[in-house]
GROMACS .gro file of C-alpha atoms in nm:
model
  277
    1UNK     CA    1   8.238  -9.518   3.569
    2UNK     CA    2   8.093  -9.165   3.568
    3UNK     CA    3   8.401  -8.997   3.564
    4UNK     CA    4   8.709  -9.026   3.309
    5UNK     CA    5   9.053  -8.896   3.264
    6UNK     CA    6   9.182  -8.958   2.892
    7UNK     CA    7   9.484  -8.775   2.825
    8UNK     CA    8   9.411  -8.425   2.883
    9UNK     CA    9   9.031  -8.425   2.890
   10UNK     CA   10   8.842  -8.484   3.164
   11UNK     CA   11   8.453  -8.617   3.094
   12UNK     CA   12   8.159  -8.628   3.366
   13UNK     CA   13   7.868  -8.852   3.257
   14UNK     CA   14   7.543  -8.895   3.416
   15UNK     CA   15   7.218  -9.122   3.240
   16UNK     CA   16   7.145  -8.856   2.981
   17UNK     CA   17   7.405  -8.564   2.994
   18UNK     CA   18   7.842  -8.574   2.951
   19UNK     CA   19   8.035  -8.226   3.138
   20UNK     CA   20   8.384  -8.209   2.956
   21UNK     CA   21   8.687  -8.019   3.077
   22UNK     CA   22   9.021  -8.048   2.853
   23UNK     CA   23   9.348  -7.880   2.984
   24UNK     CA   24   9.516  -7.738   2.729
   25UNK     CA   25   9.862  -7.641   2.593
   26UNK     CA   26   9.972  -7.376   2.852
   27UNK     CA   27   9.761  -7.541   3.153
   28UNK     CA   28   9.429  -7.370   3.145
   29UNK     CA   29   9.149  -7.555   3.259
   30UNK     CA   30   8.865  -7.530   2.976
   31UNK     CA   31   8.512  -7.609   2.962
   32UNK     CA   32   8.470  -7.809   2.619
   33UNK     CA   33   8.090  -7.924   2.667
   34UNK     CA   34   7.765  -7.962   2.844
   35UNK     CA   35   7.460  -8.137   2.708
   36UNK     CA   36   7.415  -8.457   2.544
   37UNK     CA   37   7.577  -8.706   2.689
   38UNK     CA   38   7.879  -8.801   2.479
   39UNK     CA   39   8.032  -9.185   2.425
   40UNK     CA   40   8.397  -9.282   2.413
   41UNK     CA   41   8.700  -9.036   2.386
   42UNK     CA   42   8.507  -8.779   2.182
   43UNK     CA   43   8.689  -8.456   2.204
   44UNK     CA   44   8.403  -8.160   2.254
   45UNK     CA   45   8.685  -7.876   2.178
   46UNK     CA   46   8.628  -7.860   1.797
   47UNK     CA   47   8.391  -7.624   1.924
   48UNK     CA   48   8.634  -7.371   2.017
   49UNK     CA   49   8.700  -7.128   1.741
   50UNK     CA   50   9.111  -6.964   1.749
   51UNK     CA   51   9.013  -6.626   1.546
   52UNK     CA   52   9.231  -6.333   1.619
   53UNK     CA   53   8.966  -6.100   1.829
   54UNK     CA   54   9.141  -5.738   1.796
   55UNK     CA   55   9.157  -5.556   2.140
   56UNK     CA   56   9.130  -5.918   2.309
   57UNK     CA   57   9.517  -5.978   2.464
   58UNK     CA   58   9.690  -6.268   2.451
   59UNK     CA   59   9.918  -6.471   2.694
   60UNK     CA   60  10.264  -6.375   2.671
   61UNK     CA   61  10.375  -6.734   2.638
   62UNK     CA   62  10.181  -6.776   2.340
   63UNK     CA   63  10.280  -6.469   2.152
   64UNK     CA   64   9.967  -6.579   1.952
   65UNK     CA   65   9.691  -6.330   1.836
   66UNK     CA   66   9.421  -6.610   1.793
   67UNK     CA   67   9.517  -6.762   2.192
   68UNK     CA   68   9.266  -6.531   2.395
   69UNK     CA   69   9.125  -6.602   2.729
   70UNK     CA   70   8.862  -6.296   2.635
   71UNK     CA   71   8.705  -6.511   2.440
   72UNK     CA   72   8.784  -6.924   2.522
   73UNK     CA   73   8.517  -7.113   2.740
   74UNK     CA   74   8.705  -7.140   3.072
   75UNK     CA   75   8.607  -7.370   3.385
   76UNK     CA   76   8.685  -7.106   3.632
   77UNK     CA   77   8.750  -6.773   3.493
   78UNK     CA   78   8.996  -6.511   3.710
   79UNK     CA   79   9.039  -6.151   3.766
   80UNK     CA   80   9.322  -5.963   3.594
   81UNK     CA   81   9.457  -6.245   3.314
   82UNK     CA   82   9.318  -6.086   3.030
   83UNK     CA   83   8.952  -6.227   3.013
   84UNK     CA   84   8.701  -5.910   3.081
   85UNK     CA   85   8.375  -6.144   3.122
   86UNK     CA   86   8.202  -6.234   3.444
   87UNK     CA   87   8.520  -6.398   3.686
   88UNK     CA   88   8.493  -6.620   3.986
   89UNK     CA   89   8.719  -6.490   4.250
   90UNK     CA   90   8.911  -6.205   4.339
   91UNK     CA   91   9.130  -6.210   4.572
   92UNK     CA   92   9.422  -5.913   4.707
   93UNK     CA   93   9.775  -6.009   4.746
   94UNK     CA   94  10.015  -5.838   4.999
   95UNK     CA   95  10.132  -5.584   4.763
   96UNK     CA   96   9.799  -5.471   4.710
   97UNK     CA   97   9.792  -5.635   4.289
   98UNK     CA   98   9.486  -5.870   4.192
   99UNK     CA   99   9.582  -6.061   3.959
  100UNK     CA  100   9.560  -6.481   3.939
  101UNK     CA  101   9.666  -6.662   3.687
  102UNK     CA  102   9.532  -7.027   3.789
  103UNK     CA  103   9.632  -7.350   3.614
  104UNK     CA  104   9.567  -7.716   3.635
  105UNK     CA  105   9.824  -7.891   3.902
  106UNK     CA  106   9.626  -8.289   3.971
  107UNK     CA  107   9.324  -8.448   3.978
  108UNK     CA  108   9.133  -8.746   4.204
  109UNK     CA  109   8.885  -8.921   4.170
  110UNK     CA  110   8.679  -9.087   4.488
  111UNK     CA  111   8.402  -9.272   4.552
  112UNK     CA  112   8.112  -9.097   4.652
  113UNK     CA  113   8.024  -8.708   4.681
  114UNK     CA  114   8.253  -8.485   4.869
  115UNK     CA  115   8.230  -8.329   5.181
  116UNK     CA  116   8.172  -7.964   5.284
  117UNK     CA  117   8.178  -7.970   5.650
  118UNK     CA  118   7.938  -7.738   5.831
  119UNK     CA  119   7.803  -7.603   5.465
  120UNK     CA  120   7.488  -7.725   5.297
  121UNK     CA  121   7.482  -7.951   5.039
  122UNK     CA  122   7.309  -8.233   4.803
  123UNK     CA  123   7.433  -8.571   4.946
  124UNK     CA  124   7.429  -8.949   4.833
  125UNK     CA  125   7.590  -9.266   4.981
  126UNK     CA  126   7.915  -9.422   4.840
  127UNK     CA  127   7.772  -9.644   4.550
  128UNK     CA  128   7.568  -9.420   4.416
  129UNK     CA  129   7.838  -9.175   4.226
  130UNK     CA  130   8.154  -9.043   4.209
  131UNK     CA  131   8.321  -8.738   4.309
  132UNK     CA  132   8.662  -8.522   4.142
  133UNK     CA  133   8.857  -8.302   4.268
  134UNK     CA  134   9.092  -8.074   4.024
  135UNK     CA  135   9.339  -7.881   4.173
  136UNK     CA  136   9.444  -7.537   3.984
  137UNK     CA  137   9.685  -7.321   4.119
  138UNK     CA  138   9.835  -7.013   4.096
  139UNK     CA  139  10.228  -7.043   4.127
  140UNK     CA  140  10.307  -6.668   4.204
  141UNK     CA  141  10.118  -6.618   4.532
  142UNK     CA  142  10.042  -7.006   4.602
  143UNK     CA  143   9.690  -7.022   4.580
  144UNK     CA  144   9.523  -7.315   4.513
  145UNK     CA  145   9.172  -7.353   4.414
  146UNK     CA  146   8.991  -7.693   4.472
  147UNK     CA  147   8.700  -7.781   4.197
  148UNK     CA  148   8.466  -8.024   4.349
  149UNK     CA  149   8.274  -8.220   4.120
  150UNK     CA  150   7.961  -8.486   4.207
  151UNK     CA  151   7.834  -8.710   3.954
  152UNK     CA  152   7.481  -8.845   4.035
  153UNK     CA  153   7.451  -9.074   3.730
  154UNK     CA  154   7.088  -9.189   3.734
  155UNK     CA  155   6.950  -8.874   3.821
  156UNK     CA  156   7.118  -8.681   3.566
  157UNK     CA  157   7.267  -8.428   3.845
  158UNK     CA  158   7.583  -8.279   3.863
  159UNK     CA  159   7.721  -8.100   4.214
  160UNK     CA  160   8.002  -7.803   4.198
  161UNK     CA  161   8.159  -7.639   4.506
  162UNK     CA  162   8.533  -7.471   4.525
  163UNK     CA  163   8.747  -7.450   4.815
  164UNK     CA  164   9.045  -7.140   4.802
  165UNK     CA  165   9.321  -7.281   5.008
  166UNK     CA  166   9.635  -7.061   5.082
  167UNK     CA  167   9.958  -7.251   5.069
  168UNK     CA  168  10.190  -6.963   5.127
  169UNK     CA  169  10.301  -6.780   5.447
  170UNK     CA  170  10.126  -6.440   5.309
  171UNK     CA  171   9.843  -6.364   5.432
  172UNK     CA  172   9.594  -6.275   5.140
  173UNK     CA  173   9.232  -6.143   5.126
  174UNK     CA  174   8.958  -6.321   4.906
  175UNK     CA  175   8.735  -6.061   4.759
  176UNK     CA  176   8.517  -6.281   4.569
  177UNK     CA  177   8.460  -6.658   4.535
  178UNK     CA  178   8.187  -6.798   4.363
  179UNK     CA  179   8.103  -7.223   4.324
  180UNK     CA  180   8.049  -7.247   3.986
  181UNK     CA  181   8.080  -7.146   3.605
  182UNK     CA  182   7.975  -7.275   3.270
  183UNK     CA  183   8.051  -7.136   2.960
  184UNK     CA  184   7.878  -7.230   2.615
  185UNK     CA  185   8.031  -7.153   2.264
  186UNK     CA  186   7.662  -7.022   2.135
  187UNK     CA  187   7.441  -6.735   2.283
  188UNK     CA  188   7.085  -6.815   2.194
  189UNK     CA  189   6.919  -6.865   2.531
  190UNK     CA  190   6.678  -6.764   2.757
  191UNK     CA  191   6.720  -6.713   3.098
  192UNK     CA  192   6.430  -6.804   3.318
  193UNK     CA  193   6.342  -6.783   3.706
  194UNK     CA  194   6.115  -6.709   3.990
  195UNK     CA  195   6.077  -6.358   4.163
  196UNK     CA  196   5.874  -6.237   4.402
  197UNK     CA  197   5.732  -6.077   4.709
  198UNK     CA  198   5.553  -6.147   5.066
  199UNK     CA  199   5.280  -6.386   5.013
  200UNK     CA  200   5.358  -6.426   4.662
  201UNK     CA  201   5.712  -6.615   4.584
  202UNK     CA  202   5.787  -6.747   4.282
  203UNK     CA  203   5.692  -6.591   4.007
  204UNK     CA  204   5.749  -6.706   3.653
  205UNK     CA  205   5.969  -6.496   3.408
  206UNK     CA  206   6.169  -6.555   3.129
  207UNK     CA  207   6.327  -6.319   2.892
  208UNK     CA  208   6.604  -6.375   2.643
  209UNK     CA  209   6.923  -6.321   2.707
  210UNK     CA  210   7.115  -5.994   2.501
  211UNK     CA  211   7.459  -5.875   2.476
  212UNK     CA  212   7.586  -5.845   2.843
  213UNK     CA  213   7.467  -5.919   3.205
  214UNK     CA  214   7.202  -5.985   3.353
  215UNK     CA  215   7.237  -6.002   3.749
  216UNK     CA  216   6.983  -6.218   3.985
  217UNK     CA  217   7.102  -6.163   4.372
  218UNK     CA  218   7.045  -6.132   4.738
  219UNK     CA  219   7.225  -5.915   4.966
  220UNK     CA  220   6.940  -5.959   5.238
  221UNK     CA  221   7.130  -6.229   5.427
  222UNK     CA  222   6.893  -6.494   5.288
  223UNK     CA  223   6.786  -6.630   4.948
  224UNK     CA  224   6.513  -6.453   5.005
  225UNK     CA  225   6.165  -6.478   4.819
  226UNK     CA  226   6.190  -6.168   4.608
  227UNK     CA  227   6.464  -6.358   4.442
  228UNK     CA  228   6.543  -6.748   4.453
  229UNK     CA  229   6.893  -6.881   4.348
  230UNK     CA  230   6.803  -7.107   4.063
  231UNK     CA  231   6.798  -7.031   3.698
  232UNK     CA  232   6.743  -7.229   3.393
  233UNK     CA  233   6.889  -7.175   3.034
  234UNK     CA  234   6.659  -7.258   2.783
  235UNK     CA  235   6.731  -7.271   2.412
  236UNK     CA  236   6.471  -7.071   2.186
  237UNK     CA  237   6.167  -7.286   2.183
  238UNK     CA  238   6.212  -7.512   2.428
  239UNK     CA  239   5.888  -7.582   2.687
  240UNK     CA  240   5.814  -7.822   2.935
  241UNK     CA  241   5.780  -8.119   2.722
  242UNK     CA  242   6.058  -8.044   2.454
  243UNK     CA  243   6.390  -7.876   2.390
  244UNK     CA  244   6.706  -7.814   2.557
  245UNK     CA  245   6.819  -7.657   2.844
  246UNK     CA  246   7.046  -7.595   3.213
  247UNK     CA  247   6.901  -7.566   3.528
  248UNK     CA  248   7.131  -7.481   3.805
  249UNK     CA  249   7.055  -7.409   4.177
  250UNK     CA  250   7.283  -7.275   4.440
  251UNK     CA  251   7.201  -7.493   4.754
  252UNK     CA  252   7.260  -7.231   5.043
  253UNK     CA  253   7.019  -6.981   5.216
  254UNK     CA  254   7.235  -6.645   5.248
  255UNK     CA  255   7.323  -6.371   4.989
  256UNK     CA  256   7.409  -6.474   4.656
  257UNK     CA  257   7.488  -6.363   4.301
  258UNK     CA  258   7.415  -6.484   3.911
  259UNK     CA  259   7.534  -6.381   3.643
  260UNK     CA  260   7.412  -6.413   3.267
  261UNK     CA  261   7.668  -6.306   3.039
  262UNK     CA  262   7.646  -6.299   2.663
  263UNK     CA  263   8.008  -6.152   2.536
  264UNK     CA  264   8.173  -6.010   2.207
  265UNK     CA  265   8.133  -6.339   2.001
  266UNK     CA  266   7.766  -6.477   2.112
  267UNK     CA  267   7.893  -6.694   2.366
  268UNK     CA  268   7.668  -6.732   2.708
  269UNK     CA  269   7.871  -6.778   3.031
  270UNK     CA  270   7.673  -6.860   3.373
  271UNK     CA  271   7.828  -6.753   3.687
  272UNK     CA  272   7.688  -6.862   4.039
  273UNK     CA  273   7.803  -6.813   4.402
  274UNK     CA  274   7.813  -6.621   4.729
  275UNK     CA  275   7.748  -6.282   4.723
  276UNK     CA  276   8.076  -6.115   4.729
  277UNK     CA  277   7.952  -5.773   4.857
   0.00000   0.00000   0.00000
């Protein structure tokens, strides 16, 4: 099996590469890993360092200066919960406040890849992979957020889409909602990928990433060929032959938005979706 649940971790593995999630004490849903592929029950979130990080807050329930969602790899990061980094979504309640506070309710796992009916999407029959869906949600206002996860083992490819579904009788406005984020506990990449113009797409850049964003995006309507929605991290010194590194791609042909991030502590986080402008 691709996918597997042990205890509170949750571990993707393709041919070559493991994506761990662990949900921890107060039911945040963290990224622990991506790279290597990893064997057995191996726990990636040793990597996570608890240092108290002045002027970073802390969840009330913890009353804990080292518990900071400023600074912990997160699987889908929010607006307004105390984490100032890049965020996924962004939505307005009733009462005009922004704030979400999303964590983990279930998980499944299916046969397969999931559906997104109407949308665009990398597909592959029923014995090829395996799909997940986890299931966060925020108990205040109701809102759930779907993760969708495809595992394409032998092709070392991993698929990410989120649905927002409203299960309250409020009617509520989604600001922002982007498919995916990964977060990395180091900050020593470069970020590469492909401008352009008429008659001459795709161009070849790639400069290091420093402290802060860096913003690839489309508000033409399409992906457009000055820029293209794919990206790859690359770890100092890696080339086409050698070294380690991320691509990821956003399969649709509208507006769209990426985000580099390199924060406080060196840590890189990678944000990609629909334009939210």
């Amino acid at each position: 099996m691709s996918i597997k649940l042990n205890n509170k971790l949750i571990t993707l593995s393709t041919e070559n590469t493991s994506y761990q999630m662990k949900i921890d004490e107060l039911g945040y849903l963290f990224h622990t890993w991506y790279g290597k592929r990893i064997e057995g029950a191996d726990d990636m979130s040793y990597r996570i360092s608890s240092i108290d990080r002045g002027f970073s807050g802390n969840p009330y329930e913890t009353m804990d200066r080292t518990y900071s969602l400023d600074v912990f790899p997160q699987e889908y990061p929010t607006f307004g919960n105390g984490d100032y980094r890049a965020d996924c979504i962004q939505v307005v309640h009733p009462d005009g406040s922004n704030v979400l506070d999303l964590k983990y309710d279930s998980c499944e796992i299916t046969r397969g890849k999931y559906q997104l009916k109407g949308l665009p999407g990398f597909t592959w029959s029923e014995d090829e992979g395996e799909s997940i869906q986890v299931n966060l949600i925020d108990k205040e206002s109701g809102i759930r957020v779907e993760l969708l996860y495809g595992v394409l083992e032998k092709y070392d490819i991993i698929t990410r889409a989120v649905k927002v579904v409203n299960t309250s009788q409020n009617t509520l406005k989604v600001e922002k909602a982007l498919s995916a984020c990964i977060d990395m506990v180091d900050g020593d990449f470069d970020l590469i990928h492909f401008h352009g113009k008429h008659a001459m797409e795709r161009e070849f850049e790639r400069s290091p990433l420093a402290h802060g964003k860096l913003r690839l995006e489309s508000k033409r309507g399409t992906s457009s060929h000055q820029q293209n929605p794919f990206v790859i991290l690359a770890k100092k010194g890696t080339n086409e032959v050698s070294g380690d590194c991320i691509g990821a791609a956003f399969v649709y042909s509208g507006s769209f938005i990426i985000e580099a991030e390199v924060d406080q502590v060196n840590q890189t986080r990678l944000v990609v979706g629909l334009h939210p402008e």
